[in-house]
Amino acid sequence: YQRRVHGVAVPIASEKQFLESYASFGKCAQPIVVPDSAKLVDRDSDFLLYNPVLFRKFKKDFETDCRERKFITRDYNPQEEVTDAEVEELNNQLDNKKNLLVRWLKNTFSECYCAWLHLKAIRVFVESCLKYGLPPNFVAMCFHVDSKTEKRVRSELGAQYASLSPKKFSDEEEADGISALEQQYPYVSLKTKATLDE
């Protein structure tokens, strides 16, 4: 079946009735309206304009049910062609929204990143208490290493703190899983990105 967008003007007082019943409009055994398709397009002091999507074949059944409930229906016939002026206006709107988004991201990124690092610090504290017990007696450190030196750094850390774990630890890169306790290191290890281009 072909689908069609219909405009329905709903009195403000009847909005709840329309939203609860429009999906069952039509005297058919099968639904003729796409569920949850009605979106609010516009409103004024008396009416709300919704645009439910229904099957073209059942247009008359839908309109009949709307009239019985005092809802006003209108066909929606979009223009097939878009003028150059409309395209330019849409592109200008897109550029404006993009610029606003970029400015917002620049202003809020540092705050979000700091909050993310704070959560990492909390996780290190909690998992260290779980791993080594109470009272807390450990030191948290940050290492900035690249892929070439990471294996050597882990090997030196493993040798330095080998006494903290009876298990044999691995120098392989750990997965960013749910718990650092599952990793075979004698220390709690969490990774984070220092730059966005990594």
XYZ file of C-alpha atoms in Angstrom:
198
model
C 0.000 0.000 0.000
C 1.073 3.574 -0.664
C 1.286 5.818 2.373
C 0.062 9.383 2.621
C 0.608 12.184 5.100
C -2.613 13.807 6.255
C -3.056 17.090 8.062
C -5.510 16.988 10.957
C -6.591 20.096 12.884
C -7.457 19.039 16.437
C -9.137 21.314 19.004
C -6.813 21.860 21.927
C -9.390 20.431 24.330
C -9.536 17.195 22.265
C -5.807 16.599 21.933
C -5.692 13.703 24.405
C -8.692 12.022 22.760
C -7.063 12.295 19.322
C -3.676 10.936 20.386
C -5.265 7.985 22.159
C -7.614 7.036 19.321
C -6.270 8.109 15.912
C -4.323 4.871 15.375
C -7.602 2.915 15.456
C -9.520 5.120 12.997
C -11.255 3.349 10.109
C -13.801 0.571 9.922
C -11.252 -2.044 8.843
C -9.969 -5.248 10.378
C -6.414 -4.048 9.916
C -4.886 -0.749 11.080
C -4.955 1.991 8.446
C -2.758 4.496 10.324
C 0.946 4.059 11.019
C 1.255 3.830 14.840
C 2.923 6.804 16.560
C 3.214 8.641 13.232
C 1.251 11.767 14.250
C 3.651 14.586 15.041
C 2.717 18.071 16.163
C 3.424 20.447 13.262
C 1.968 23.749 14.480
C -0.514 25.246 16.902
C -2.539 28.385 17.513
C -4.881 29.544 20.248
C -7.646 27.076 19.264
C -6.220 24.183 17.230
C -3.259 21.821 17.006
C -2.027 20.572 13.626
C -0.936 16.923 13.516
C 0.320 14.946 10.505
C -0.499 11.231 10.859
C 0.645 8.845 8.122
C -1.983 6.463 6.717
C -2.461 4.126 3.786
C -3.780 5.978 0.741
C -6.402 3.303 0.062
C -8.192 4.082 3.355
C -8.161 7.867 3.076
C -11.976 8.197 3.001
C -12.433 5.930 6.036
C -9.963 8.042 7.986
C -11.651 11.310 6.981
C -15.073 9.940 7.967
C -13.889 9.005 11.440
C -12.245 12.416 11.832
C -15.459 14.245 10.907
C -17.458 12.181 13.396
C -15.051 13.323 16.125
C -15.025 16.987 14.996
C -11.466 16.820 13.645
C -10.718 18.782 10.475
C -8.669 16.987 7.800
C -6.597 18.469 5.001
C -4.494 16.798 2.325
C -0.777 17.413 2.398
C 0.637 17.799 -1.114
C 4.326 18.684 -0.990
C 5.792 20.428 -3.997
C 7.948 18.175 -6.111
C 10.357 20.940 -7.128
C 12.449 23.069 -4.796
C 13.605 26.441 -6.010
C 17.212 27.590 -5.886
C 16.262 30.249 -3.364
C 14.783 27.603 -1.036
C 17.907 25.459 -1.374
C 20.102 28.440 -0.545
C 17.964 29.287 2.474
C 18.182 25.694 3.743
C 21.956 25.692 3.274
C 22.224 28.946 5.211
C 20.161 27.485 8.033
C 22.375 24.387 8.021
C 25.542 26.487 8.227
C 24.126 28.581 11.072
C 23.118 25.509 13.076
C 26.479 23.876 12.431
C 28.351 26.966 13.623
C 26.211 27.118 16.765
C 26.891 23.436 17.432
C 30.652 23.834 16.973
C 30.748 26.813 19.352
C 28.707 24.888 21.920
C 31.020 21.878 21.672
C 34.106 24.043 22.115
C 32.617 25.628 25.228
C 31.461 22.397 26.848
C 34.077 19.827 25.776
C 36.625 20.707 28.462
C 33.988 20.493 31.174
C 32.764 17.098 29.922
C 36.318 15.791 29.612
C 37.175 16.858 33.172
C 34.024 15.148 34.449
C 34.979 11.987 32.554
C 38.467 11.993 34.120
C 36.871 12.526 37.530
C 34.806 9.365 37.012
C 37.987 7.523 36.026
C 39.625 8.655 39.262
C 36.645 7.461 41.288
C 36.800 4.097 39.533
C 40.514 3.766 40.294
C 39.842 4.451 43.981
C 36.952 1.974 44.224
C 38.706 -0.830 42.378
C 41.921 -0.295 44.336
C 39.972 -0.673 47.591
C 38.408 -3.860 46.255
C 41.762 -5.216 45.085
C 43.975 -4.283 48.048
C 41.444 -3.938 50.873
C 40.916 -1.290 53.530
C 42.147 1.077 54.809
C 43.203 2.678 51.493
C 46.970 2.597 51.077
C 47.919 3.176 47.458
C 49.106 5.859 45.063
C 47.379 6.826 41.800
C 49.636 7.860 38.913
C 49.179 8.944 35.296
C 51.508 7.709 32.540
C 51.539 9.116 29.030
C 53.001 6.411 26.794
C 52.696 5.534 23.125
C 52.216 2.118 21.578
C 55.970 1.637 21.131
C 56.901 2.127 24.782
C 53.795 0.713 26.490
C 55.076 -2.872 26.611
C 58.349 -1.843 28.227
C 56.586 0.393 30.767
C 54.196 -2.411 31.728
C 57.070 -4.817 32.107
C 58.870 -2.457 34.486
C 55.687 -1.779 36.480
C 54.987 -5.485 36.693
C 58.459 -6.175 38.030
C 58.224 -3.291 40.515
C 54.876 -4.421 41.965
C 55.054 -8.160 41.392
C 54.667 -8.809 45.116
C 51.165 -7.297 45.131
C 49.614 -10.166 43.227
C 50.179 -13.899 43.551
C 48.952 -14.387 39.982
C 51.211 -14.221 37.004
C 50.476 -10.988 35.206
C 50.489 -10.440 31.465
C 52.201 -7.712 29.469
C 49.480 -7.810 26.851
C 47.252 -4.774 26.368
C 44.230 -4.913 28.641
C 40.681 -4.682 27.385
C 38.596 -1.766 28.565
C 36.170 -4.096 30.325
C 33.778 -3.739 33.199
C 36.316 -4.277 35.950
C 40.064 -3.753 36.118
C 40.131 -6.594 38.654
C 39.681 -9.036 35.777
C 42.999 -7.970 34.214
C 46.103 -9.937 35.048
C 48.173 -7.055 36.411
C 49.413 -6.586 39.974
C 48.077 -3.025 39.802
C 44.811 -1.400 38.777
C 45.085 -0.096 35.227
C 42.639 2.108 33.325
C 43.172 3.679 29.935
C 41.978 7.012 28.633
C 42.643 9.082 25.530
C 44.793 12.156 25.985
C 43.973 13.585 22.545
C 41.061 13.292 20.124
C 43.174 12.163 17.176
C 44.345 8.942 18.790
